[in-house]
Amino acid sequence: FVVEGETVIPIEVKHATMNRPRIPSELRAFIQSYHPPMGVVVTRDFTDEQELNESRVLFIPACLIA
């Protein structure tokens, strides 16, 4: 999914249990191609923040998105 406004933000949903941050390959490819300022991975219950090619990647549990 991509949210468009002034900035394009890629969003990927991974509802599997995560023990460590892993940027999904599709999101990684998008970031490497388009260099958005940030990306989001919606997770089941995992919270973290990583950086990839100067893009901030947030891992946000689905229960916090309303």
PDB file of N, CA and C in Angstrom:
ATOM      1  N   PHE A   1       0.837  -1.178   0.000  1.00  0.00           N
ATOM      2  CA  PHE A   1       0.000   0.000   0.000  1.00  0.00           C
ATOM      3  C   PHE A   1       0.876   1.232   0.000  1.00  0.00           C
ATOM      4  N   VAL A   2       0.393   2.285  -0.638  1.00  0.00           N
ATOM      5  CA  VAL A   2       1.138   3.536  -0.650  1.00  0.00           C
ATOM      6  C   VAL A   2       0.170   4.664  -0.334  1.00  0.00           C
ATOM      7  N   VAL A   3       0.512   5.483   0.653  1.00  0.00           N
ATOM      8  CA  VAL A   3      -0.278   6.655   1.000  1.00  0.00           C
ATOM      9  C   VAL A   3       0.334   7.829   0.282  1.00  0.00           C
ATOM     10  N   GLU A   4      -0.478   8.568  -0.459  1.00  0.00           N
ATOM     11  CA  GLU A   4       0.048   9.712  -1.192  1.00  0.00           C
ATOM     12  C   GLU A   4      -0.496  11.009  -0.610  1.00  0.00           C
ATOM     13  N   GLY A   5       0.328  11.963  -0.484  1.00  0.00           N
ATOM     14  CA  GLY A   5       0.010  13.310  -0.051  1.00  0.00           C
ATOM     15  C   GLY A   5       1.111  14.146  -0.632  1.00  0.00           C
ATOM     16  N   GLU A   6       1.749  14.937   0.196  1.00  0.00           N
ATOM     17  CA  GLU A   6       2.928  15.649  -0.264  1.00  0.00           C
ATOM     18  C   GLU A   6       4.100  14.689  -0.427  1.00  0.00           C
ATOM     19  N   THR A   7       4.052  13.592   0.304  1.00  0.00           N
ATOM     20  CA  THR A   7       5.125  12.601   0.296  1.00  0.00           C
ATOM     21  C   THR A   7       4.538  11.208   0.088  1.00  0.00           C
ATOM     22  N   VAL A   8       5.255  10.350  -0.608  1.00  0.00           N
ATOM     23  CA  VAL A   8       4.842   8.961  -0.783  1.00  0.00           C
ATOM     24  C   VAL A   8       5.412   8.147   0.369  1.00  0.00           C
ATOM     25  N   ILE A   9       4.542   7.407   1.059  1.00  0.00           N
ATOM     26  CA  ILE A   9       4.970   6.584   2.191  1.00  0.00           C
ATOM     27  C   ILE A   9       4.540   5.144   1.933  1.00  0.00           C
ATOM     28  N   PRO A  10       5.498   4.231   1.743  1.00  0.00           N
ATOM     29  CA  PRO A  10       5.126   2.833   1.543  1.00  0.00           C
ATOM     30  C   PRO A  10       4.729   2.199   2.879  1.00  0.00           C
ATOM     31  N   ILE A  11       3.657   1.397   2.829  1.00  0.00           N
ATOM     32  CA  ILE A  11       3.155   0.705   4.018  1.00  0.00           C
ATOM     33  C   ILE A  11       3.007  -0.766   3.678  1.00  0.00           C
ATOM     34  N   GLU A  12       3.570  -1.618   4.513  1.00  0.00           N
ATOM     35  CA  GLU A  12       3.441  -3.064   4.311  1.00  0.00           C
ATOM     36  C   GLU A  12       2.879  -3.692   5.581  1.00  0.00           C
ATOM     37  N   VAL A  13       1.948  -4.605   5.420  1.00  0.00           N
ATOM     38  CA  VAL A  13       1.332  -5.289   6.559  1.00  0.00           C
ATOM     39  C   VAL A  13       1.902  -6.695   6.665  1.00  0.00           C
ATOM     40  N   LYS A  14       2.482  -6.993   7.830  1.00  0.00           N
ATOM     41  CA  LYS A  14       3.017  -8.327   8.135  1.00  0.00           C
ATOM     42  C   LYS A  14       2.448  -8.728   9.486  1.00  0.00           C
ATOM     43  N   HIS A  15       1.426  -9.552   9.490  1.00  0.00           N
ATOM     44  CA  HIS A  15       0.746  -9.890  10.739  1.00  0.00           C
ATOM     45  C   HIS A  15       1.364 -11.093  11.447  1.00  0.00           C
ATOM     46  N   ALA A  16       2.500 -11.555  10.984  1.00  0.00           N
ATOM     47  CA  ALA A  16       3.196 -12.667  11.639  1.00  0.00           C
ATOM     48  C   ALA A  16       3.893 -12.166  12.905  1.00  0.00           C
ATOM     49  N   THR A  17       4.189 -13.060  13.815  1.00  0.00           N
ATOM     50  CA  THR A  17       4.933 -12.705  15.014  1.00  0.00           C
ATOM     51  C   THR A  17       6.378 -12.399  14.643  1.00  0.00           C
ATOM     52  N   MET A  18       6.892 -11.266  15.130  1.00  0.00           N
ATOM     53  CA  MET A  18       8.274 -10.868  14.848  1.00  0.00           C
ATOM     54  C   MET A  18       9.037 -10.807  16.165  1.00  0.00           C
ATOM     55  N   ASN A  19      10.262 -11.316  16.156  1.00  0.00           N
ATOM     56  CA  ASN A  19      11.133 -11.245  17.323  1.00  0.00           C
ATOM     57  C   ASN A  19      12.232 -10.205  17.137  1.00  0.00           C
ATOM     58  N   ARG A  20      12.464  -9.829  15.891  1.00  0.00           N
ATOM     59  CA  ARG A  20      13.489  -8.845  15.574  1.00  0.00           C
ATOM     60  C   ARG A  20      13.038  -8.097  14.321  1.00  0.00           C
ATOM     61  N   PRO A  21      13.554  -6.899  14.123  1.00  0.00           N
ATOM     62  CA  PRO A  21      13.124  -6.139  12.944  1.00  0.00           C
ATOM     63  C   PRO A  21      13.664  -6.755  11.658  1.00  0.00           C
ATOM     64  N   ARG A  22      12.773  -6.932  10.699  1.00  0.00           N
ATOM     65  CA  ARG A  22      13.172  -7.413   9.378  1.00  0.00           C
ATOM     66  C   ARG A  22      12.339  -6.652   8.358  1.00  0.00           C
ATOM     67  N   ILE A  23      13.013  -5.858   7.559  1.00  0.00           N
ATOM     68  CA  ILE A  23      12.316  -5.084   6.540  1.00  0.00           C
ATOM     69  C   ILE A  23      11.973  -6.031   5.391  1.00  0.00           C
ATOM     70  N   PRO A  24      10.673  -6.193   5.084  1.00  0.00           N
ATOM     71  CA  PRO A  24      10.260  -7.113   4.010  1.00  0.00           C
ATOM     72  C   PRO A  24      10.913  -6.747   2.670  1.00  0.00           C
ATOM     73  N   SER A  25      11.178  -7.750   1.859  1.00  0.00           N
ATOM     74  CA  SER A  25      11.906  -7.542   0.605  1.00  0.00           C
ATOM     75  C   SER A  25      11.200  -6.569  -0.339  1.00  0.00           C
ATOM     76  N   GLU A  26       9.861  -6.598  -0.393  1.00  0.00           N
ATOM     77  CA  GLU A  26       9.121  -5.699  -1.273  1.00  0.00           C
ATOM     78  C   GLU A  26       9.291  -4.252  -0.818  1.00  0.00           C
ATOM     79  N   LEU A  27       9.226  -4.033   0.492  1.00  0.00           N
ATOM     80  CA  LEU A  27       9.406  -2.689   1.035  1.00  0.00           C
ATOM     81  C   LEU A  27      10.849  -2.239   0.835  1.00  0.00           C
ATOM     82  N   ARG A  28      11.791  -3.134   1.047  1.00  0.00           N
ATOM     83  CA  ARG A  28      13.214  -2.831   0.843  1.00  0.00           C
ATOM     84  C   ARG A  28      13.454  -2.391  -0.607  1.00  0.00           C
ATOM     85  N   ALA A  29      12.878  -3.096  -1.567  1.00  0.00           N
ATOM     86  CA  ALA A  29      13.048  -2.755  -2.986  1.00  0.00           C
ATOM     87  C   ALA A  29      12.438  -1.394  -3.301  1.00  0.00           C
ATOM     88  N   PHE A  30      11.269  -1.116  -2.738  1.00  0.00           N
ATOM     89  CA  PHE A  30      10.612   0.176  -2.961  1.00  0.00           C
ATOM     90  C   PHE A  30      11.484   1.308  -2.422  1.00  0.00           C
ATOM     91  N   ILE A  31      12.001   1.136  -1.208  1.00  0.00           N
ATOM     92  CA  ILE A  31      12.840   2.167  -0.589  1.00  0.00           C
ATOM     93  C   ILE A  31      14.111   2.390  -1.411  1.00  0.00           C
ATOM     94  N   GLN A  32      14.721   1.318  -1.882  1.00  0.00           N
ATOM     95  CA  GLN A  32      15.943   1.446  -2.663  1.00  0.00           C
ATOM     96  C   GLN A  32      15.692   2.114  -4.019  1.00  0.00           C
ATOM     97  N   SER A  33      14.495   1.934  -4.575  1.00  0.00           N
ATOM     98  CA  SER A  33      14.173   2.520  -5.878  1.00  0.00           C
ATOM     99  C   SER A  33      13.707   3.970  -5.789  1.00  0.00           C
ATOM    100  N   TYR A  34      12.865   4.273  -4.789  1.00  0.00           N
ATOM    101  CA  TYR A  34      12.196   5.576  -4.745  1.00  0.00           C
ATOM    102  C   TYR A  34      12.661   6.507  -3.626  1.00  0.00           C
ATOM    103  N   HIS A  35      13.435   6.023  -2.674  1.00  0.00           N
ATOM    104  CA  HIS A  35      14.020   6.833  -1.598  1.00  0.00           C
ATOM    105  C   HIS A  35      13.006   7.683  -0.832  1.00  0.00           C
ATOM    106  N   PRO A  36      11.917   7.079  -0.331  1.00  0.00           N
ATOM    107  CA  PRO A  36      10.968   7.864   0.462  1.00  0.00           C
ATOM    108  C   PRO A  36      11.600   8.244   1.801  1.00  0.00           C
ATOM    109  N   PRO A  37      11.104   9.290   2.450  1.00  0.00           N
ATOM    110  CA  PRO A  37      11.681   9.673   3.740  1.00  0.00           C
ATOM    111  C   PRO A  37      11.402   8.651   4.840  1.00  0.00           C
ATOM    112  N   MET A  38      10.315   7.899   4.678  1.00  0.00           N
ATOM    113  CA  MET A  38       9.987   6.877   5.670  1.00  0.00           C
ATOM    114  C   MET A  38       9.119   5.793   5.052  1.00  0.00           C
ATOM    115  N   GLY A  39       9.057   4.644   5.748  1.00  0.00           N
ATOM    116  CA  GLY A  39       8.191   3.534   5.387  1.00  0.00           C
ATOM    117  C   GLY A  39       7.632   2.948   6.667  1.00  0.00           C
ATOM    118  N   VAL A  40       6.551   2.189   6.538  1.00  0.00           N
ATOM    119  CA  VAL A  40       5.894   1.617   7.712  1.00  0.00           C
ATOM    120  C   VAL A  40       5.653   0.128   7.490  1.00  0.00           C
ATOM    121  N   VAL A  41       5.962  -0.664   8.516  1.00  0.00           N
ATOM    122  CA  VAL A  41       5.607  -2.078   8.539  1.00  0.00           C
ATOM    123  C   VAL A  41       4.602  -2.245   9.670  1.00  0.00           C
ATOM    124  N   VAL A  42       3.370  -2.620   9.326  1.00  0.00           N
ATOM    125  CA  VAL A  42       2.347  -2.880  10.335  1.00  0.00           C
ATOM    126  C   VAL A  42       2.514  -4.332  10.774  1.00  0.00           C
ATOM    127  N   THR A  43       2.716  -4.522  12.082  1.00  0.00           N
ATOM    128  CA  THR A  43       3.005  -5.845  12.623  1.00  0.00           C
ATOM    129  C   THR A  43       1.892  -6.306  13.556  1.00  0.00           C
ATOM    130  N   ARG A  44       1.988  -7.525  13.990  1.00  0.00           N
ATOM    131  CA  ARG A  44       1.023  -8.066  14.949  1.00  0.00           C
ATOM    132  C   ARG A  44       1.211  -7.428  16.330  1.00  0.00           C
ATOM    133  N   ASP A  45       2.463  -7.426  16.821  1.00  0.00           N
ATOM    134  CA  ASP A  45       2.697  -6.919  18.176  1.00  0.00           C
ATOM    135  C   ASP A  45       4.123  -6.428  18.389  1.00  0.00           C
ATOM    136  N   PHE A  46       4.804  -6.071  17.320  1.00  0.00           N
ATOM    137  CA  PHE A  46       6.226  -5.707  17.394  1.00  0.00           C
ATOM    138  C   PHE A  46       6.397  -4.219  17.122  1.00  0.00           C
ATOM    139  N   THR A  47       7.232  -3.552  17.924  1.00  0.00           N
ATOM    140  CA  THR A  47       7.517  -2.131  17.752  1.00  0.00           C
ATOM    141  C   THR A  47       9.025  -1.942  17.626  1.00  0.00           C
ATOM    142  N   ASP A  48       9.441  -1.170  16.634  1.00  0.00           N
ATOM    143  CA  ASP A  48      10.861  -0.860  16.476  1.00  0.00           C
ATOM    144  C   ASP A  48      10.994   0.249  15.444  1.00  0.00           C
ATOM    145  N   GLU A  49      12.215   0.687  15.256  1.00  0.00           N
ATOM    146  CA  GLU A  49      12.532   1.676  14.236  1.00  0.00           C
ATOM    147  C   GLU A  49      13.895   1.331  13.656  1.00  0.00           C
ATOM    148  N   GLN A  50      14.005   1.344  12.338  1.00  0.00           N
ATOM    149  CA  GLN A  50      15.256   1.050  11.647  1.00  0.00           C
ATOM    150  C   GLN A  50      15.496   2.142  10.607  1.00  0.00           C
ATOM    151  N   GLU A  51      16.687   2.127  10.025  1.00  0.00           N
ATOM    152  CA  GLU A  51      16.988   3.034   8.932  1.00  0.00           C
ATOM    153  C   GLU A  51      17.544   2.228   7.765  1.00  0.00           C
ATOM    154  N   LEU A  52      17.091   2.567   6.566  1.00  0.00           N
ATOM    155  CA  LEU A  52      17.558   1.908   5.343  1.00  0.00           C
ATOM    156  C   LEU A  52      17.756   2.978   4.283  1.00  0.00           C
ATOM    157  N   ASN A  53      18.978   3.153   3.841  1.00  0.00           N
ATOM    158  CA  ASN A  53      19.280   4.156   2.805  1.00  0.00           C
ATOM    159  C   ASN A  53      18.705   5.524   3.137  1.00  0.00           C
ATOM    160  N   GLU A  54      18.884   5.977   4.353  1.00  0.00           N
ATOM    161  CA  GLU A  54      18.403   7.272   4.829  1.00  0.00           C
ATOM    162  C   GLU A  54      16.884   7.356   4.929  1.00  0.00           C
ATOM    163  N   SER A  55      16.185   6.246   4.802  1.00  0.00           N
ATOM    164  CA  SER A  55      14.738   6.199   5.004  1.00  0.00           C
ATOM    165  C   SER A  55      14.464   5.599   6.373  1.00  0.00           C
ATOM    166  N   ARG A  56      13.614   6.230   7.130  1.00  0.00           N
ATOM    167  CA  ARG A  56      13.222   5.737   8.444  1.00  0.00           C
ATOM    168  C   ARG A  56      12.124   4.693   8.253  1.00  0.00           C
ATOM    169  N   VAL A  57      12.280   3.519   8.866  1.00  0.00           N
ATOM    170  CA  VAL A  57      11.287   2.451   8.748  1.00  0.00           C
ATOM    171  C   VAL A  57      10.729   2.175  10.144  1.00  0.00           C
ATOM    172  N   LEU A  58       9.425   2.403  10.302  1.00  0.00           N
ATOM    173  CA  LEU A  58       8.753   2.192  11.582  1.00  0.00           C
ATOM    174  C   LEU A  58       8.023   0.869  11.582  1.00  0.00           C
ATOM    175  N   PHE A  59       8.160   0.112  12.649  1.00  0.00           N
ATOM    176  CA  PHE A  59       7.414  -1.130  12.861  1.00  0.00           C
ATOM    177  C   PHE A  59       6.344  -0.786  13.902  1.00  0.00           C
ATOM    178  N   ILE A  60       5.078  -0.859  13.507  1.00  0.00           N
ATOM    179  CA  ILE A  60       3.987  -0.422  14.361  1.00  0.00           C
ATOM    180  C   ILE A  60       2.966  -1.554  14.513  1.00  0.00           C
ATOM    181  N   PRO A  61       2.608  -1.912  15.765  1.00  0.00           N
ATOM    182  CA  PRO A  61       1.587  -2.944  15.960  1.00  0.00           C
ATOM    183  C   PRO A  61       0.227  -2.477  15.409  1.00  0.00           C
ATOM    184  N   ALA A  62      -0.498  -3.405  14.815  1.00  0.00           N
ATOM    185  CA  ALA A  62      -1.800  -3.086  14.232  1.00  0.00           C
ATOM    186  C   ALA A  62      -2.765  -2.499  15.245  1.00  0.00           C
ATOM    187  N   CYS A  63      -2.667  -2.920  16.504  1.00  0.00           N
ATOM    188  CA  CYS A  63      -3.585  -2.430  17.531  1.00  0.00           C
ATOM    189  C   CYS A  63      -3.405  -0.950  17.826  1.00  0.00           C
ATOM    190  N   LEU A  64      -2.290  -0.350  17.410  1.00  0.00           N
ATOM    191  CA  LEU A  64      -2.065   1.077  17.642  1.00  0.00           C
ATOM    192  C   LEU A  64      -2.537   1.949  16.497  1.00  0.00           C
ATOM    193  N   ILE A  65      -2.989   1.336  15.416  1.00  0.00           N
ATOM    194  CA  ILE A  65      -3.462   2.096  14.260  1.00  0.00           C
ATOM    195  C   ILE A  65      -4.978   2.181  14.323  1.00  0.00           C
ATOM    196  N   ALA A  66      -5.463   3.388  14.370  1.00  0.00           N
ATOM    197  CA  ALA A  66      -6.928   3.569  14.444  1.00  0.00           C
ATOM    198  C   ALA A  66      -7.381   4.615  13.474  1.00  0.00           C
TER     199      ALA A  66
END
